[in-house]
Amino acid sequence: MSLRFNGDGTFRVLQMADIQDGPHVREDTIRLIDAAIRKAHPDLIVFTGDQIRGYDPAYIDTFLRRRGERPGTRVRAVTEFEARLQGIKRHPLTKTLLNTRPTDDHWMIDGIGTDSPKLVKRGNGTINKLESWAQSINQITATTLLDATRQKVRDTFAAFLGPALEARIPFAATYGNHDFQCGILADEQDGIYREFSGCMNPVAGSSPLALEPGTFALPIESSDGSGRIAMSVMMVNSGDYADADDSDAADGTQSVAAYAKYASNSRGWDLADSDGYGTPSPEAIAWLRDVQDELGRRNGDGQAVPAIAFQHIPPQEFYDCLREVPAYTPNAVEGARNFAGHCYVLNHDVCRPGSRLGEAIGCADENVGEVEALREAGGYFALFCGHDHKNAFVGHVHDLDLGYAPTCGFECYGPKSRLRGIRLFEFNERNPMAYVTRMLTWGDLIGRYSSNEVRVFFEDHCVTDLIGVRNELRRPQVAATVLGVGAATLGAIGRTLRVMLRNGKTE
């Protein structure tokens, strides 16, 4: 399947960010996706990561805090709490493996396939009834539980892809920091995506345009049918979490020092832990340059083609779209990690009208030179991300447009319902760099309120640390409410004290 500019020289792309849901995707999310497709009539849909809510209770048996860990062993407390509320129980074998760990290879599991498996010491004459620890892990955990998770991932994809499949719109997907946490890694998710018609994700390594799962180029040919590449959409896998080398003990526990760093991290409850977010791989950075050479070779002129890149986690240069302000500035947000202690608002000298800053930019601690690589390669005119659910700005810095799409999901934190949405891009074949972009929001397409405004209100105002508290207090409506409640409380205390004093005098 090839992509081509329409006869009128236009090409439309929808960016959908941070659906972040489990197997039963929220109906409001599906409504928003369907309405945006009907409104925009896109030629391509790009999903920029965190389609899967990897920490959802549905994946409690196979959850991975980090790649390389044993599935289901380090589930966060919030997920455990959600699981209890929803009546989701761990697989009986998972509970057995977690509650009782073998000390050597002489332990077996009896009762596999029942509701009460148990670890027992291997004895003579029992070899036909019992299986070894390693065999049980392989047969049950790696097969049964992961197979169940694969089907849940498939169900999630089928739900949010439904409107695109019905409209027969091609789509492409890259990955975020939560997709893999369900226990199914990006290479397998890539294969599941390709089960659906219209998937543009190529097999990794199948051509110079396909580096790895989530990192590939989608050339868009000119409308005249000549095959000339007029523009390219680049999908980039921006990684998940920074590599850790000293956080965890051998038994899976966390040191006091590591936990202190974890707790002080403003994204701690987002499972970023003490080491922060990941970055594109060195191979991906090099590929961003090399792929332009390949596209120029295919065109026969050796020239870089106009290109827009999409990924999940933003690089540090996104902070250059902001302006530092005093901490008391209304609606200012405090930076995260390396930028903590500094407060920012949008720099309207570089940001497009309608831009919105709702939270700190959650970039990696390390700058791996991605923006510089884009500039050196030539052709690139924009980089758009997701990840920070409340942000929806577009700024022009470093000779590039750097921009966001907010969350379009209703199962995760984010802004008010009316501000959740999907970003539309309209490109013209004669000059793709002079593109037009705007938000298609719930408020514009559906209405002011979602079907569960109580949940959305909590997701908009929930805080997980002191930075979150301070950011909330900088919102004028929140500050006014707090002051009003405080004044009313003090007034009530004052009245109570006066009554007590009068009663004391009369006695």
XYZ file of C-alpha atoms in Angstrom:
507
model
C 0.000 0.000 0.000
C 1.400 3.407 -0.949
C 0.362 6.870 0.162
C -0.227 9.633 -2.357
C -1.325 13.253 -2.413
C -4.906 13.703 -3.575
C -5.741 15.071 -6.995
C -6.264 18.534 -5.521
C -2.753 18.425 -4.044
C -3.821 17.920 -0.427
C -3.008 15.270 2.169
C -4.602 15.147 5.617
C -3.198 13.459 8.713
C -4.808 12.935 12.120
C -2.530 12.580 15.157
C -4.053 10.598 18.010
C -2.066 10.657 21.233
C -2.346 8.804 24.524
C -5.516 6.778 24.151
C -4.066 4.904 27.124
C -6.840 2.407 27.791
C -7.409 -1.242 28.594
C -9.336 -3.909 26.668
C -12.655 -2.123 27.213
C -11.902 1.229 25.595
C -14.066 4.072 26.895
C -17.039 4.817 24.690
C -16.262 8.535 24.814
C -12.825 7.845 23.326
C -14.395 5.911 20.455
C -16.949 8.688 19.911
C -14.191 11.302 19.691
C -12.135 9.225 17.227
C -15.172 8.537 15.075
C -16.258 12.192 15.060
C -12.759 13.408 14.130
C -12.540 10.965 11.216
C -15.962 12.008 9.933
C -15.023 15.684 10.243
C -11.535 15.553 8.715
C -11.736 12.737 6.127
C -8.038 11.990 6.722
C -5.685 10.208 4.350
C -3.613 8.805 7.225
C -3.932 8.390 11.002
C -0.834 8.308 13.195
C -0.934 6.980 16.761
C 1.938 8.507 18.706
C 2.284 6.117 21.620
C 0.628 4.986 24.842
C -2.285 3.446 23.033
C -2.126 0.733 25.706
C -2.609 1.505 29.387
C 0.013 -1.032 30.360
C -0.615 -0.589 34.073
C -4.337 -1.324 33.689
C -5.639 -3.962 36.146
C -6.479 -6.154 33.149
C -2.726 -6.742 32.764
C -1.957 -7.282 36.423
C -0.555 -10.792 35.858
C 1.872 -9.727 33.126
C 2.644 -6.117 34.093
C 6.220 -4.968 33.488
C 7.489 -1.904 35.308
C 10.545 -2.136 33.086
C 11.605 -4.329 30.221
C 13.571 -7.329 31.461
C 11.685 -7.795 34.712
C 9.589 -10.836 35.509
C 5.968 -10.204 34.481
C 3.525 -9.425 37.272
C 6.035 -9.105 40.105
C 6.245 -5.332 40.630
C 2.707 -4.048 40.258
C 2.102 -0.567 41.592
C -0.241 -0.142 44.555
C -2.710 1.990 42.576
C -3.186 -0.832 40.063
C -3.738 -3.320 42.882
C -6.364 -0.969 44.346
C -8.092 -0.544 40.968
C -8.112 -4.309 40.531
C -9.929 -4.745 43.848
C -12.487 -2.101 42.920
C -13.133 -3.792 39.578
C -13.183 -7.303 41.011
C -10.145 -8.381 38.968
C -8.221 -11.197 40.609
C -4.769 -12.493 39.864
C -4.461 -15.850 38.167
C -4.223 -18.530 40.918
C -0.798 -19.613 39.727
C 0.492 -16.046 39.756
C -0.521 -15.672 43.399
C 1.223 -18.928 44.236
C 4.441 -17.907 42.532
C 4.434 -14.520 44.237
C 3.554 -15.737 47.715
C 5.923 -18.698 47.862
C 9.254 -18.664 46.091
C 11.336 -21.834 45.684
C 14.784 -22.005 47.202
C 16.183 -24.537 44.754
C 15.307 -26.701 41.758
C 13.680 -29.391 43.914
C 10.415 -27.485 44.171
C 7.460 -28.350 41.958
C 3.995 -26.945 41.344
C 1.068 -29.242 42.000
C -2.455 -28.521 40.797
C -1.678 -26.665 37.569
C -4.932 -25.782 35.847
C -6.877 -25.740 39.110
C -7.942 -22.876 41.371
C -5.499 -23.903 44.098
C -2.037 -24.700 42.710
C 0.706 -25.009 45.308
C 4.447 -25.428 45.587
C 5.558 -28.779 46.949
C 8.899 -30.474 47.493
C 9.729 -33.008 44.810
C 9.570 -36.570 46.033
C 9.906 -40.072 44.615
C 7.052 -41.262 42.460
C 5.583 -37.829 41.822
C 7.391 -36.857 38.664
C 4.406 -37.616 36.421
C 2.071 -35.408 38.453
C 4.303 -32.460 39.065
C 6.222 -30.109 36.827
C 9.454 -28.337 37.613
C 9.548 -24.664 38.516
C 11.119 -23.724 35.197
C 8.629 -25.818 33.212
C 5.718 -24.264 35.072
C 6.955 -20.723 34.470
C 7.319 -21.510 30.783
C 4.029 -23.351 30.394
C 1.739 -21.187 32.492
C 3.244 -17.733 32.980
C 4.905 -17.384 29.597
C 2.180 -19.118 27.650
C -1.231 -18.999 29.287
C -0.976 -15.584 30.930
C 0.817 -13.885 28.055
C -1.571 -15.408 25.527
C -4.435 -13.919 27.496
C -2.684 -10.539 27.476
C -2.085 -10.764 23.727
C -5.789 -11.199 23.206
C -6.557 -8.235 25.465
C -4.138 -6.088 23.462
C -5.795 -7.297 20.269
C -9.204 -6.363 21.708
C -7.933 -2.891 22.633
C -6.594 -2.314 19.116
C -9.836 -3.536 17.559
C -11.834 -1.094 19.687
C -9.983 2.153 18.989
C -9.172 1.186 15.388
C -12.850 0.453 14.717
C -13.745 3.876 13.241
C -10.598 3.877 11.043
C -11.283 0.339 9.822
C -14.872 1.225 9.022
C -13.766 4.307 7.069
C -10.871 2.377 5.463
C -8.255 4.911 6.553
C -4.585 3.769 6.605
C -2.904 4.074 9.992
C 0.546 3.844 11.560
C 1.587 3.515 15.191
C 4.650 4.107 17.290
C 5.111 3.407 20.991
C 5.278 5.223 24.318
C 6.421 4.467 27.832
C 3.280 2.538 28.852
C 2.530 0.309 25.849
C 5.075 -2.393 26.737
C 4.054 -2.472 30.407
C 1.163 -4.795 29.621
C 3.829 -7.482 29.091
C 3.720 -7.553 25.282
C 6.702 -5.722 23.799
C 6.733 -3.471 20.747
C 7.844 -6.125 18.258
C 4.870 -8.318 19.147
C 2.483 -5.375 19.220
C 3.718 -4.469 15.741
C 2.665 -7.906 14.563
C -0.757 -7.535 16.155
C -1.258 -4.156 14.474
C -0.469 -5.724 11.111
C -3.366 -8.143 11.596
C -5.670 -5.183 10.898
C -6.272 -3.936 7.370
C -4.786 -0.538 6.626
C -1.803 -0.923 8.968
C 1.242 0.835 7.503
C 3.760 -0.423 10.096
C 6.434 -2.260 8.090
C 8.347 -5.284 9.341
C 11.443 -3.962 11.116
C 14.532 -4.303 8.941
C 12.541 -5.096 5.808
C 13.933 -2.016 4.041
C 16.127 1.026 4.733
C 12.910 2.857 5.604
C 12.070 0.470 8.471
C 14.622 0.534 11.282
C 12.810 -0.973 14.262
C 9.289 -1.326 15.699
C 7.927 2.205 15.893
C 10.723 3.793 13.820
C 10.012 3.932 10.101
C 9.311 6.256 7.177
C 6.073 6.563 5.231
C 6.794 8.251 1.867
C 3.913 10.210 0.346
C 4.063 10.257 -3.435
C 3.083 13.139 -5.681
C -0.427 13.263 -7.067
C 0.660 12.871 -10.694
C 1.339 9.147 -10.333
C 5.030 9.487 -11.194
C 6.127 7.853 -7.945
C 8.189 10.864 -6.910
C 8.279 11.244 -3.138
C 6.816 14.668 -2.376
C 6.927 14.357 1.396
C 7.500 11.807 4.158
C 5.957 11.052 7.530
C 8.555 9.727 9.972
C 7.501 7.641 12.961
C 10.069 7.491 15.768
C 10.184 5.172 18.774
C 11.253 7.567 21.537
C 11.935 4.837 24.109
C 10.270 4.360 27.465
C 12.425 4.732 30.587
C 16.065 5.591 31.111
C 18.335 2.651 31.800
C 18.933 1.926 35.489
C 22.108 0.436 36.827
C 21.877 0.742 40.596
C 18.253 1.152 41.642
C 17.166 -2.358 42.381
C 18.370 -5.089 44.655
C 18.667 -8.669 43.488
C 15.467 -9.654 45.280
C 13.441 -7.067 43.390
C 13.240 -4.578 46.257
C 14.306 -0.961 45.993
C 17.019 0.660 48.087
C 16.171 3.512 50.449
C 18.253 5.929 48.347
C 16.573 4.820 45.130
C 13.149 5.110 46.703
C 13.926 8.621 47.925
C 14.773 9.640 44.372
C 11.635 7.876 43.150
C 9.413 9.699 45.639
C 10.920 13.103 44.811
C 10.336 12.598 41.091
C 7.329 14.606 39.950
C 6.354 11.756 37.631
C 6.872 9.049 40.244
C 3.291 7.787 40.126
C 3.647 7.675 36.360
C 6.172 4.876 36.880
C 9.078 6.931 35.512
C 10.954 6.137 38.758
C 14.237 7.697 39.738
C 15.887 7.403 36.330
C 13.396 9.372 34.242
C 12.225 8.838 30.693
C 13.927 7.232 27.748
C 15.149 8.595 24.426
C 15.335 7.393 20.833
C 18.117 4.849 20.399
C 21.479 5.910 18.910
C 20.510 3.853 15.872
C 17.291 5.847 15.508
C 19.163 9.163 15.693
C 21.533 7.993 12.957
C 18.604 6.654 10.918
C 16.919 10.069 10.925
C 19.870 11.282 8.866
C 20.351 8.160 6.763
C 16.715 7.813 5.743
C 16.799 11.222 4.075
C 19.722 9.992 1.956
C 17.658 6.948 1.006
C 14.621 9.026 0.049
C 16.814 11.354 -2.020
C 18.304 8.336 -3.752
C 14.835 7.011 -4.586
C 13.876 10.378 -6.048
C 17.060 10.380 -8.093
C 18.153 13.865 -7.062
C 19.853 13.164 -3.732
C 17.835 15.908 -2.057
C 16.209 15.619 1.346
C 12.427 15.498 1.101
C 10.093 17.616 3.273
C 9.365 15.536 6.356
C 7.405 15.687 9.595
C 8.326 13.396 12.507
C 5.982 11.945 15.110
C 6.972 10.329 18.403
C 5.801 9.996 21.986
C 8.284 11.584 24.419
C 9.390 15.148 23.592
C 13.071 16.155 23.588
C 14.367 18.856 25.915
C 14.156 21.537 23.216
C 10.411 21.725 23.797
C 11.237 23.860 26.843
C 12.587 26.459 24.407
C 8.968 27.149 23.412
C 8.362 28.423 26.948
C 9.306 31.521 28.904
C 10.496 31.368 32.513
C 8.417 33.449 34.932
C 8.187 34.053 38.690
C 6.597 31.278 40.715
C 3.537 33.384 41.581
C 2.527 33.869 37.918
C -1.069 32.664 37.328
C -1.331 29.461 35.267
C 2.446 28.955 35.242
C 3.656 25.357 35.417
C 6.735 24.148 37.233
C 9.244 22.157 35.223
C 9.984 18.479 35.858
C 13.218 16.779 36.928
C 16.142 18.748 35.432
C 13.825 21.736 35.051
C 12.243 21.500 38.517
C 12.258 24.699 40.548
C 11.642 26.853 37.452
C 8.199 28.026 36.374
C 7.097 28.557 32.790
C 4.373 29.919 30.549
C 4.089 29.774 26.779
C 6.355 32.094 24.836
C 3.784 33.627 22.511
C 6.550 35.098 20.361
C 7.303 31.578 19.074
C 4.027 29.716 19.691
C 1.041 29.646 17.347
C -2.296 31.148 18.405
C -4.469 28.648 20.255
C -1.498 26.932 21.900
C -2.055 25.603 25.404
C 0.361 24.648 28.197
C -1.256 22.539 30.898
C 1.646 20.713 32.536
C 5.412 20.351 32.634
C 7.238 18.938 29.626
C 8.098 15.346 30.520
C 11.329 14.999 28.579
C 14.303 12.739 29.304
C 17.124 13.899 31.552
C 19.569 13.351 28.700
C 19.642 15.308 25.455
C 20.724 12.843 22.768
C 20.860 15.430 19.982
C 17.703 14.442 18.134
C 16.706 18.001 17.211
C 20.214 18.720 16.002
C 20.131 15.535 13.922
C 16.871 16.662 12.309
C 18.394 20.017 11.414
C 21.578 18.500 10.020
C 19.709 15.947 7.912
C 17.691 18.628 6.141
C 14.096 18.377 4.983
C 12.546 18.089 8.430
C 10.193 20.931 9.254
C 8.288 19.654 12.319
C 8.348 17.240 15.240
C 5.102 16.456 17.053
C 4.711 14.444 20.259
C 2.170 13.265 22.834
C 3.043 12.041 26.346
C 2.098 15.211 28.259
C -1.671 14.871 28.155
C -2.592 18.489 28.929
C -0.303 20.190 26.413
C -1.456 21.321 22.983
C 1.002 23.967 21.797
C 2.983 24.478 18.602
C 6.166 26.556 18.731
C 8.857 27.372 16.186
C 12.404 27.098 17.543
C 15.683 25.723 16.171
C 14.298 26.075 12.634
C 11.622 23.486 13.438
C 8.022 23.420 14.574
C 7.797 21.549 17.876
C 4.286 20.623 18.894
C 1.895 18.475 20.882
C -1.391 16.688 20.604
C -3.139 16.239 23.974
C -4.733 12.994 25.053
C -7.767 11.868 23.099
C -8.585 9.244 25.727
C -10.990 9.304 28.657
C -9.400 6.605 30.821
C -6.321 8.639 31.769
C -5.458 11.987 33.310
C -5.831 15.017 31.102
C -7.533 18.378 30.640
C -11.231 19.114 30.787
C -13.397 17.018 28.478
C -13.918 19.850 25.997
C -10.131 20.232 25.545
C -9.320 16.590 24.862
C -8.886 16.049 21.183
C -7.108 14.979 18.020
C -4.724 17.095 15.953
C -5.416 17.595 12.248
C -2.676 18.407 9.718
C -3.372 19.588 6.196
C -0.434 19.482 3.774
C -0.219 20.909 0.280
C 1.876 19.120 -2.312
C 3.394 22.347 -3.644
C 4.791 23.301 -0.226
C 4.293 20.707 2.545
C 6.239 22.883 4.981
C 3.472 25.489 4.879
C 1.058 23.098 6.511
C -2.026 24.015 8.519
C -2.772 22.338 11.846
C -5.576 22.654 14.354
C -7.217 20.737 17.159
C -10.447 18.803 16.734
C -11.629 18.764 20.322
C -14.429 17.037 22.174
C -15.955 20.461 22.791
C -15.989 21.250 19.070
C -17.148 17.858 17.832
C -19.360 16.416 20.586
C -20.249 18.910 23.287
C -19.025 20.414 26.527
C -19.355 17.411 28.821
C -18.386 13.751 28.615
C -20.414 10.862 29.993
C -18.404 10.838 33.233
C -17.503 14.381 34.261
C -16.733 13.349 37.844
C -13.892 11.152 36.618
C -12.643 13.803 34.188
C -12.698 16.440 36.957
C -10.536 14.197 39.130
C -8.167 13.453 36.232
C -7.827 17.169 35.548
C -7.097 18.134 39.139
C -5.423 15.071 40.670
C -1.947 15.725 42.069
C 0.775 13.251 42.960
C 3.429 15.507 44.481
C 4.181 18.999 45.789
C 4.903 20.298 42.296
C 1.387 19.249 41.304
C -0.064 21.015 44.339
C 1.793 24.218 43.498
C 0.696 24.048 39.859
C -2.917 23.603 40.932
C -2.733 26.613 43.238
C -1.493 28.732 40.307
C -4.768 28.065 38.483
C -6.939 31.099 39.341
C -10.153 29.087 39.705
C -8.477 26.625 42.081
C -6.811 29.389 44.091
C -10.122 31.252 44.373
C -11.878 28.081 45.523
C -9.196 27.325 48.112
C -9.291 30.902 49.412
C -13.077 30.833 49.523
C -13.168 27.549 51.394
C -10.430 28.771 53.720
C -12.279 32.005 54.441
C -15.523 30.146 55.071
C -13.726 27.717 57.379
C -12.071 30.502 59.344
C -15.418 32.296 59.572
C -17.070 29.162 60.940
C -14.282 28.685 63.473
C -14.593 32.339 64.500
C -18.338 32.040 65.007
C -17.885 28.870 67.022
C -15.311 30.536 69.252
C -17.578 33.539 69.828
C -20.445 31.276 70.837
C -18.156 29.364 73.196
C -16.926 32.576 74.761
C -20.467 33.934 75.268
C -21.559 30.666 76.790
C -18.547 30.747 79.083
C -19.439 34.227 80.311
C -23.067 33.349 81.018
C -22.000 30.439 83.158
